[in-house]
Amino acid sequence: MPRQVDHAARLAAVTDAVVAIAAERGFAAVTIRAVADHLGASTSVVTHYVPSRDDLLRLAVRREVAVRRAEAERAMAAGPDPLWALVRWAVADLGGQVHRFWLSLLIAAPTEPVLRAELDGFNTWWDGHLRGLVRRSGVADPEVVADTLDVVVDGLVTAGFEDLDPTRRDRVLTRVWSALGLAAG
Amino acid sequence: MPRQVDHAARLAAVTDAVVAIAAERGFAAVTIRAVADHLGASTSVVTHYVPSRDDLLRLAVRREVAVRRAEAERAMAAGPDPLWALVRWAVADLGGQVHRFWLSLLIAAPTEPVLRAELDGFNTWWDGHLRGLVRRSGVADPEVVADTLDVVVDGLVTAGFEDLDPTRRDRVLTRVWSALGLAAG
């Protein structure tokens, strides 16, 4: 990285590298050495900006979560049905790299306390919106319906790595929506 | 590994190591060196039994798939409702390490042709059973119902890494079953 690049830009480059490595090879592959190699820099350049591996993980997940929350909040504010908008955003608007990063995060969280803590923060936000919106929809058994939507969102993200194309994905989502008694999105 | 151990036992130990590493750290972490370290052996011991990394991946996935297919076929043969038995087996009977291995396989398959080929073989078997059983259930729109069950299975496996406990998992599955118009399992 050229010396003139300012601190914020270098931090952003380090964060981009962590996200790319985690999405491509999983969080176990995120090391100070791997980030340095990804940037074509020495490990001391990386540790000058981010002193430890845990700090690397925290920085990357925190930025990703902040970006995704902002996107989701814009989607919910824009649509006539914020519940539908939230679920559509999670399964259809996010790209493959985001879904890979996300699944890598879910898999790694049980064994990486830093990831667990950041993911818990996101989940509190997600649950608050999803469960609040399901309750306000007036559907019977809102807790089971919210759990089911969580499962379907996770499943559509995972099935995206298989051969489920957007047309079939949308048919599944529409079918689940009506089968659960939710109003048309 | 003691020298007296026979060829089959050594191959099994190598395969166990690949499965453990893939489940814990993802397929990107599976290397001949990592397998040797896991076994406390030299890399030449590993390559004596399995000459390349691709062979390691193929061996491990093929054995896992064979074991899981046999389990699923026993489950389908034992229950009064083979569709319910197949889905229950996938989401409830398999343990956490199997689910971790499976998700690691799904994530890695797009970039590892050996994994892609083995997973395609399993998917052909899975689709044949799941879609055949859904069609025979007499439900309307069997293709959408089968896609939805695929998504729900993937979602329940993924949600198992989150805070979805078995009671809530079972409520989701029962709700999906009735919402899709399938007979009680």
Tab-separated table of C-alpha atoms in Angstrom:
chain	number	residue	atom	x	y	z
A	1	MET	CA	0.000	0.000	0.000
A	2	PRO	CA	1.485	3.456	-0.856
A	3	ARG	CA	2.605	5.470	2.146
A	4	GLN	CA	0.439	8.458	1.320
A	5	VAL	CA	-2.773	6.502	1.781
A	6	ASP	CA	-4.418	7.819	4.908
A	7	HIS	CA	-5.278	5.860	7.998
A	8	ALA	CA	-8.963	5.397	7.177
A	9	ALA	CA	-8.212	4.083	3.700
A	10	ARG	CA	-5.660	1.612	5.050
A	11	LEU	CA	-8.067	0.384	7.697
A	12	ALA	CA	-10.680	-0.041	4.973
A	13	ALA	CA	-8.238	-2.050	2.845
A	14	VAL	CA	-7.397	-4.299	5.799
A	15	THR	CA	-11.107	-4.779	6.498
A	16	ASP	CA	-11.802	-5.586	2.837
A	17	ALA	CA	-9.065	-8.216	2.964
A	18	VAL	CA	-10.545	-9.880	6.063
A	19	VAL	CA	-14.004	-9.966	4.480
A	20	ALA	CA	-12.657	-11.415	1.239
A	21	ILE	CA	-10.610	-14.116	2.970
A	22	ALA	CA	-13.447	-15.085	5.317
A	23	ALA	CA	-15.960	-15.266	2.450
A	24	GLU	CA	-13.624	-17.300	0.265
A	25	ARG	CA	-11.940	-19.641	2.752
A	26	GLY	CA	-13.694	-19.208	6.100
A	27	PHE	CA	-12.686	-17.378	9.283
A	28	ALA	CA	-10.145	-20.068	10.222
A	29	ALA	CA	-8.094	-18.794	7.260
A	30	VAL	CA	-8.094	-15.192	8.562
A	31	THR	CA	-4.654	-14.594	10.070
A	32	ILE	CA	-2.434	-11.506	10.213
A	33	ARG	CA	-0.143	-13.287	7.726
A	34	ALA	CA	-3.008	-14.064	5.324
A	35	VAL	CA	-4.228	-10.444	5.434
A	36	ALA	CA	-0.696	-9.168	4.793
A	37	ASP	CA	-0.306	-11.567	1.843
A	38	HIS	CA	-3.679	-10.515	0.452
A	39	LEU	CA	-2.553	-6.859	0.549
A	40	GLY	CA	0.987	-7.525	-0.675
A	41	ALA	CA	2.252	-5.930	2.556
A	42	SER	CA	4.275	-7.083	5.551
A	43	THR	CA	2.621	-8.312	8.735
A	44	SER	CA	3.995	-5.240	10.575
A	45	VAL	CA	1.972	-2.977	8.255
A	46	VAL	CA	-1.176	-4.897	9.211
A	47	THR	CA	-0.417	-4.864	12.958
A	48	HIS	CA	0.382	-1.141	12.810
A	49	TYR	CA	-3.290	-0.571	11.990
A	50	VAL	CA	-4.901	-3.557	13.680
A	51	PRO	CA	-2.844	-5.077	16.493
A	52	SER	CA	-4.341	-8.584	16.830
A	53	ARG	CA	-6.288	-11.250	14.974
A	54	ASP	CA	-9.303	-10.722	17.249
A	55	ASP	CA	-9.220	-7.015	16.351
A	56	LEU	CA	-9.193	-7.972	12.656
A	57	LEU	CA	-12.252	-10.168	13.099
A	58	ARG	CA	-14.114	-7.597	15.172
A	59	LEU	CA	-13.359	-4.759	12.755
A	60	ALA	CA	-14.525	-6.699	9.712
A	61	VAL	CA	-17.719	-8.113	11.221
A	62	ARG	CA	-18.644	-4.785	12.824
A	63	ARG	CA	-18.300	-2.934	9.520
A	64	GLU	CA	-20.234	-5.608	7.612
A	65	VAL	CA	-23.015	-5.605	10.204
A	66	ALA	CA	-23.247	-1.790	10.131
A	67	VAL	CA	-23.428	-1.723	6.328
A	68	ARG	CA	-26.035	-4.498	6.206
A	69	ARG	CA	-28.197	-2.959	8.947
A	70	ALA	CA	-28.239	0.363	7.109
A	71	GLU	CA	-29.250	-1.399	3.863
A	72	ALA	CA	-31.980	-3.387	5.596
A	73	GLU	CA	-33.358	-0.300	7.314
A	74	ARG	CA	-33.522	1.545	3.982
A	75	ALA	CA	-35.310	-1.462	2.424
A	76	MET	CA	-37.858	-1.627	5.264
A	77	ALA	CA	-38.504	2.131	5.067
A	78	ALA	CA	-38.993	2.055	1.279
A	79	GLY	CA	-41.493	-0.762	0.872
A	80	PRO	CA	-45.206	-0.914	1.671
A	81	ASP	CA	-44.643	-4.142	3.648
A	82	PRO	CA	-41.514	-3.873	5.826
A	83	LEU	CA	-41.592	-7.574	6.813
A	84	TRP	CA	-41.573	-8.668	3.181
A	85	ALA	CA	-38.902	-6.021	2.433
A	86	LEU	CA	-36.671	-7.298	5.273
A	87	VAL	CA	-36.899	-10.931	4.186
A	88	ARG	CA	-36.462	-10.092	0.474
A	89	TRP	CA	-33.426	-7.983	1.302
A	90	ALA	CA	-31.806	-10.861	3.207
A	91	VAL	CA	-32.391	-13.538	0.582
A	92	ALA	CA	-32.475	-11.690	-2.746
A	93	ASP	CA	-30.735	-8.300	-2.523
A	94	LEU	CA	-27.478	-9.479	-0.949
A	95	GLY	CA	-24.855	-10.891	-3.300
A	96	GLY	CA	-23.067	-14.207	-3.236
A	97	GLN	CA	-19.993	-12.861	-1.441
A	98	VAL	CA	-22.157	-11.421	1.351
A	99	HIS	CA	-23.975	-14.741	1.719
A	100	ARG	CA	-20.649	-16.615	1.826
A	101	PHE	CA	-19.319	-14.212	4.464
A	102	TRP	CA	-22.497	-14.649	6.461
A	103	LEU	CA	-22.474	-18.453	6.398
A	104	SER	CA	-18.778	-18.439	7.285
A	105	LEU	CA	-19.669	-16.251	10.262
A	106	LEU	CA	-22.449	-18.611	11.414
A	107	ILE	CA	-20.152	-21.626	11.163
A	108	ALA	CA	-17.231	-19.973	12.947
A	109	ALA	CA	-19.153	-18.178	15.723
A	110	PRO	CA	-19.407	-21.212	18.060
A	111	THR	CA	-15.614	-21.433	18.318
A	112	GLU	CA	-14.607	-17.751	17.999
A	113	PRO	CA	-15.876	-15.629	20.928
A	114	VAL	CA	-15.269	-12.348	19.087
A	115	LEU	CA	-17.484	-13.493	16.220
A	116	ARG	CA	-20.081	-14.836	18.652
A	117	ALA	CA	-20.330	-11.423	20.357
A	118	GLU	CA	-20.694	-9.486	17.095
A	119	LEU	CA	-23.214	-11.954	15.704
A	120	ASP	CA	-25.250	-11.773	18.929
A	121	GLY	CA	-25.438	-7.994	18.484
A	122	PHE	CA	-26.727	-8.376	14.940
A	123	ASN	CA	-29.200	-11.067	15.971
A	124	THR	CA	-30.690	-8.822	18.653
A	125	TRP	CA	-31.306	-6.170	16.004
A	126	TRP	CA	-32.659	-8.702	13.460
A	127	ASP	CA	-34.944	-10.431	15.987
A	128	GLY	CA	-36.315	-7.097	17.181
A	129	HIS	CA	-37.369	-6.150	13.671
A	130	LEU	CA	-38.503	-9.560	12.401
A	131	ARG	CA	-40.429	-10.560	15.519
A	132	GLY	CA	-41.961	-7.118	15.956
A	133	LEU	CA	-43.158	-7.082	12.348
A	134	VAL	CA	-44.541	-10.626	12.551
A	135	ARG	CA	-46.473	-9.773	15.729
A	136	ARG	CA	-47.907	-6.640	14.105
A	137	SER	CA	-48.983	-8.699	11.060
A	138	GLY	CA	-51.714	-10.217	13.245
A	139	VAL	CA	-50.802	-13.788	12.276
A	140	ALA	CA	-51.613	-16.612	14.710
A	141	ASP	CA	-48.605	-18.134	16.563
A	142	PRO	CA	-46.255	-15.218	15.808
A	143	GLU	CA	-43.287	-16.888	17.536
A	144	VAL	CA	-43.531	-20.044	15.400
A	145	VAL	CA	-44.038	-17.942	12.260
A	146	ALA	CA	-40.967	-15.820	13.122
A	147	ASP	CA	-38.877	-18.959	13.784
A	148	THR	CA	-40.081	-20.366	10.454
A	149	LEU	CA	-39.134	-17.184	8.591
A	150	ASP	CA	-35.687	-17.318	10.237
A	151	VAL	CA	-35.294	-20.913	9.043
A	152	VAL	CA	-36.494	-20.045	5.528
A	153	VAL	CA	-34.102	-17.078	5.304
A	154	ASP	CA	-31.179	-19.241	6.446
A	155	GLY	CA	-32.309	-21.960	4.038
A	156	LEU	CA	-32.606	-19.644	1.031
A	157	VAL	CA	-29.145	-18.229	1.730
A	158	THR	CA	-27.719	-21.761	1.947
A	159	ALA	CA	-29.700	-23.093	-1.032
A	160	GLY	CA	-28.277	-20.235	-3.110
A	161	PHE	CA	-24.997	-22.193	-3.107
A	162	GLU	CA	-26.861	-25.055	-4.703
A	163	ASP	CA	-28.897	-24.965	-7.886
A	164	LEU	CA	-31.863	-22.935	-6.607
A	165	ASP	CA	-32.239	-20.167	-9.185
A	166	PRO	CA	-34.026	-16.833	-8.476
A	167	THR	CA	-37.297	-17.934	-10.092
A	168	ARG	CA	-37.597	-21.016	-7.887
A	169	ARG	CA	-36.364	-19.061	-4.865
A	170	ASP	CA	-39.140	-16.505	-5.387
A	171	ARG	CA	-41.762	-19.235	-5.776
A	172	VAL	CA	-40.645	-20.795	-2.488
A	173	LEU	CA	-40.806	-17.450	-0.721
A	174	THR	CA	-44.265	-16.644	-2.082
A	175	ARG	CA	-45.512	-20.112	-1.170
A	176	VAL	CA	-44.142	-19.856	2.380
A	177	TRP	CA	-45.641	-16.394	2.762
A	178	SER	CA	-49.147	-17.523	1.889
A	179	ALA	CA	-48.808	-20.888	3.662
A	180	LEU	CA	-47.951	-19.065	6.908
A	181	GLY	CA	-50.972	-16.793	6.530
A	182	LEU	CA	-48.975	-13.619	5.934
A	183	ALA	CA	-50.485	-10.909	3.725
A	184	ALA	CA	-49.192	-10.776	0.119
A	185	GLY	CA	-45.822	-8.988	0.057
B	1	MET	CA	0.093	-44.490	13.677
B	2	PRO	CA	1.588	-47.877	14.706
B	3	ARG	CA	3.115	-49.807	11.819
B	4	GLN	CA	0.987	-52.890	12.370
B	5	VAL	CA	-2.212	-51.018	11.569
B	6	ASP	CA	-3.521	-52.383	8.315
B	7	HIS	CA	-4.183	-50.456	5.149
B	8	ALA	CA	-7.935	-50.116	5.671
B	9	ALA	CA	-7.495	-48.793	9.205
B	10	ARG	CA	-4.937	-46.230	8.049
B	11	LEU	CA	-7.166	-45.086	5.217
B	12	ALA	CA	-10.006	-44.753	7.734
B	13	ALA	CA	-7.808	-42.664	10.046
B	14	VAL	CA	-6.806	-40.372	7.170
B	15	THR	CA	-10.461	-40.026	6.186
B	16	ASP	CA	-11.468	-39.254	9.774
B	17	ALA	CA	-8.832	-36.529	9.864
B	18	VAL	CA	-10.115	-34.913	6.657
B	19	VAL	CA	-13.691	-34.957	7.957
B	20	ALA	CA	-12.644	-33.463	11.302
B	21	ILE	CA	-10.572	-30.681	9.735
B	22	ALA	CA	-13.252	-29.814	7.174
B	23	ALA	CA	-15.980	-29.719	9.829
B	24	GLU	CA	-13.887	-27.613	12.189
B	25	ARG	CA	-12.109	-25.210	9.835
B	26	GLY	CA	-13.578	-25.694	6.365
B	27	PHE	CA	-12.266	-27.474	3.261
B	28	ALA	CA	-9.751	-24.700	2.532
B	29	ALA	CA	-7.892	-25.910	5.647
B	30	VAL	CA	-7.673	-29.500	4.364
B	31	THR	CA	-4.100	-29.979	3.126
B	32	ILE	CA	-1.781	-32.987	3.166
B	33	ARG	CA	0.269	-31.133	5.820
B	34	ALA	CA	-2.823	-30.461	7.988
B	35	VAL	CA	-3.909	-34.116	7.777
B	36	ALA	CA	-0.384	-35.281	8.698
B	37	ASP	CA	-0.305	-32.865	11.667
B	38	HIS	CA	-3.744	-34.057	12.777
B	39	LEU	CA	-2.480	-37.675	12.769
B	40	GLY	CA	0.909	-36.886	14.270
B	41	ALA	CA	2.488	-38.421	11.166
B	42	SER	CA	4.706	-37.186	8.333
B	43	THR	CA	3.255	-36.020	5.034
B	44	SER	CA	4.865	-39.034	3.314
B	45	VAL	CA	2.745	-41.367	5.462
B	46	VAL	CA	-0.375	-39.566	4.242
B	47	THR	CA	0.674	-39.553	0.579
B	48	HIS	CA	1.585	-43.242	0.781
B	49	TYR	CA	-2.119	-43.939	1.322
B	50	VAL	CA	-3.687	-40.995	-0.507
B	51	PRO	CA	-1.473	-39.400	-3.145
B	52	SER	CA	-3.068	-35.955	-3.593
B	53	ARG	CA	-5.236	-33.360	-1.892
B	54	ASP	CA	-8.043	-34.006	-4.398
B	55	ASP	CA	-7.906	-37.691	-3.494
B	56	LEU	CA	-8.201	-36.754	0.184
B	57	LEU	CA	-11.294	-34.651	-0.494
B	58	ARG	CA	-12.883	-37.308	-2.705
B	59	LEU	CA	-12.215	-40.108	-0.238
B	60	ALA	CA	-13.698	-38.220	2.708
B	61	VAL	CA	-16.814	-36.931	0.952
B	62	ARG	CA	-17.488	-40.274	-0.712
B	63	ARG	CA	-17.339	-42.126	2.610
B	64	GLU	CA	-19.502	-39.531	4.355
B	65	VAL	CA	-22.067	-39.634	1.574
B	66	ALA	CA	-22.174	-43.455	1.613
B	67	VAL	CA	-22.655	-43.525	5.412
B	68	ARG	CA	-25.358	-40.847	5.311
B	69	ARG	CA	-27.233	-42.454	2.405
B	70	ALA	CA	-27.306	-45.783	4.260
B	71	GLU	CA	-28.622	-44.057	7.395
B	72	ALA	CA	-31.295	-42.175	5.458
B	73	GLU	CA	-32.406	-45.307	3.646
B	74	ARG	CA	-32.774	-47.151	6.951
B	75	ALA	CA	-34.780	-44.227	8.355
B	76	MET	CA	-37.105	-44.155	5.340
B	77	ALA	CA	-37.624	-47.920	5.482
B	78	ALA	CA	-38.407	-47.870	9.216
B	79	GLY	CA	-41.052	-45.143	9.411
B	80	PRO	CA	-44.681	-45.153	8.317
B	81	ASP	CA	-44.076	-41.872	6.387
B	82	PRO	CA	-40.779	-42.037	4.466
B	83	LEU	CA	-40.906	-38.326	3.463
B	84	TRP	CA	-41.211	-37.251	7.093
B	85	ALA	CA	-38.520	-39.798	8.045
B	86	LEU	CA	-36.119	-38.437	5.393
B	87	VAL	CA	-36.554	-34.815	6.460
B	88	ARG	CA	-36.396	-35.654	10.190
B	89	TRP	CA	-33.225	-37.637	9.604
B	90	ALA	CA	-31.551	-34.695	7.840
B	91	VAL	CA	-32.450	-32.047	10.410
B	92	ALA	CA	-32.730	-33.913	13.714
B	93	ASP	CA	-30.853	-37.237	13.633
B	94	LEU	CA	-27.531	-35.936	12.317
B	95	GLY	CA	-25.143	-34.452	14.856
B	96	GLY	CA	-23.479	-31.047	14.941
B	97	GLN	CA	-20.221	-32.271	13.377
B	98	VAL	CA	-22.114	-33.792	10.438
B	99	HIS	CA	-24.007	-30.521	9.924
B	100	ARG	CA	-20.762	-28.543	10.086
B	101	PHE	CA	-19.149	-30.891	7.548
B	102	TRP	CA	-22.170	-30.548	5.303
B	103	LEU	CA	-22.280	-26.751	5.378
B	104	SER	CA	-18.533	-26.637	4.775
B	105	LEU	CA	-19.112	-28.856	1.742
B	106	LEU	CA	-21.876	-26.595	0.379
B	107	ILE	CA	-19.715	-23.489	0.799
B	108	ALA	CA	-16.607	-25.034	-0.751
B	109	ALA	CA	-18.247	-26.895	-3.670
B	110	PRO	CA	-18.426	-23.876	-6.029
B	111	THR	CA	-14.632	-23.504	-5.982
B	112	GLU	CA	-13.530	-27.165	-5.582
B	113	PRO	CA	-14.491	-29.320	-8.601
B	114	VAL	CA	-13.910	-32.587	-6.702
B	115	LEU	CA	-16.381	-31.517	-4.015
B	116	ARG	CA	-18.828	-30.264	-6.643
B	117	ALA	CA	-18.818	-33.679	-8.363
B	118	GLU	CA	-19.359	-35.643	-5.135
B	119	LEU	CA	-22.073	-33.262	-3.955
B	120	ASP	CA	-23.845	-33.514	-7.318
B	121	GLY	CA	-23.916	-37.283	-6.891
B	122	PHE	CA	-25.494	-36.976	-3.467
B	123	ASN	CA	-27.973	-34.367	-4.680
B	124	THR	CA	-29.170	-36.655	-7.465
B	125	TRP	CA	-29.891	-39.338	-4.877
B	126	TRP	CA	-31.532	-36.847	-2.457
B	127	ASP	CA	-33.674	-35.215	-5.150
B	128	GLY	CA	-34.805	-38.597	-6.453
B	129	HIS	CA	-36.117	-39.593	-3.037
B	130	LEU	CA	-37.457	-36.219	-1.862
B	131	ARG	CA	-39.176	-35.286	-5.121
B	132	GLY	CA	-40.537	-38.777	-5.671
B	133	LEU	CA	-42.002	-38.873	-2.160
B	134	VAL	CA	-43.499	-35.372	-2.480
B	135	ARG	CA	-45.137	-36.294	-5.797
B	136	ARG	CA	-46.571	-39.477	-4.286
B	137	SER	CA	-47.992	-37.472	-1.343
B	138	GLY	CA	-50.560	-36.047	-3.763
B	139	VAL	CA	-49.859	-32.440	-2.718
B	140	ALA	CA	-50.588	-29.646	-5.209
B	141	ASP	CA	-47.514	-28.008	-6.825
B	142	PRO	CA	-45.127	-30.834	-5.886
B	143	GLU	CA	-42.081	-29.069	-7.372
B	144	VAL	CA	-42.597	-25.929	-5.256
B	145	VAL	CA	-43.273	-28.058	-2.172
B	146	ALA	CA	-40.085	-30.065	-2.787
B	147	ASP	CA	-38.062	-26.845	-3.281
B	148	THR	CA	-39.567	-25.485	-0.059
B	149	LEU	CA	-38.667	-28.642	1.877
B	150	ASP	CA	-35.102	-28.380	0.507
B	151	VAL	CA	-34.936	-24.775	1.740
B	152	VAL	CA	-36.376	-25.689	5.139
B	153	VAL	CA	-33.903	-28.568	5.564
B	154	ASP	CA	-30.976	-26.284	4.652
B	155	GLY	CA	-32.400	-23.621	6.959
B	156	LEU	CA	-32.842	-25.958	9.924
B	157	VAL	CA	-29.298	-27.241	9.514
B	158	THR	CA	-27.989	-23.662	9.393
B	159	ALA	CA	-30.235	-22.401	12.201
B	160	GLY	CA	-28.871	-25.202	14.386
B	161	PHE	CA	-25.668	-23.136	14.636
B	162	GLU	CA	-27.776	-20.338	16.093
B	163	ASP	CA	-30.045	-20.497	19.091
B	164	LEU	CA	-32.820	-22.642	17.598
B	165	ASP	CA	-33.301	-25.432	20.145
B	166	PRO	CA	-34.908	-28.821	19.299
B	167	THR	CA	-38.336	-27.838	20.642
B	168	ARG	CA	-38.575	-24.762	18.416
B	169	ARG	CA	-37.039	-26.687	15.498
B	170	ASP	CA	-39.747	-29.339	15.803
B	171	ARG	CA	-42.496	-26.701	15.991
B	172	VAL	CA	-41.179	-25.109	12.795
B	173	LEU	CA	-41.071	-28.453	11.022
B	174	THR	CA	-44.600	-29.377	12.120
B	175	ARG	CA	-45.893	-25.954	11.089
B	176	VAL	CA	-44.224	-26.161	7.667
B	177	TRP	CA	-45.583	-29.687	7.181
B	178	SER	CA	-49.173	-28.676	7.770
B	179	ALA	CA	-48.829	-25.310	6.017
B	180	LEU	CA	-47.642	-27.088	2.861
B	181	GLY	CA	-50.598	-29.470	2.981
B	182	LEU	CA	-48.549	-32.568	3.770
B	183	ALA	CA	-50.122	-35.311	5.865
B	184	ALA	CA	-49.137	-35.398	9.547
B	185	GLY	CA	-45.727	-37.101	9.880
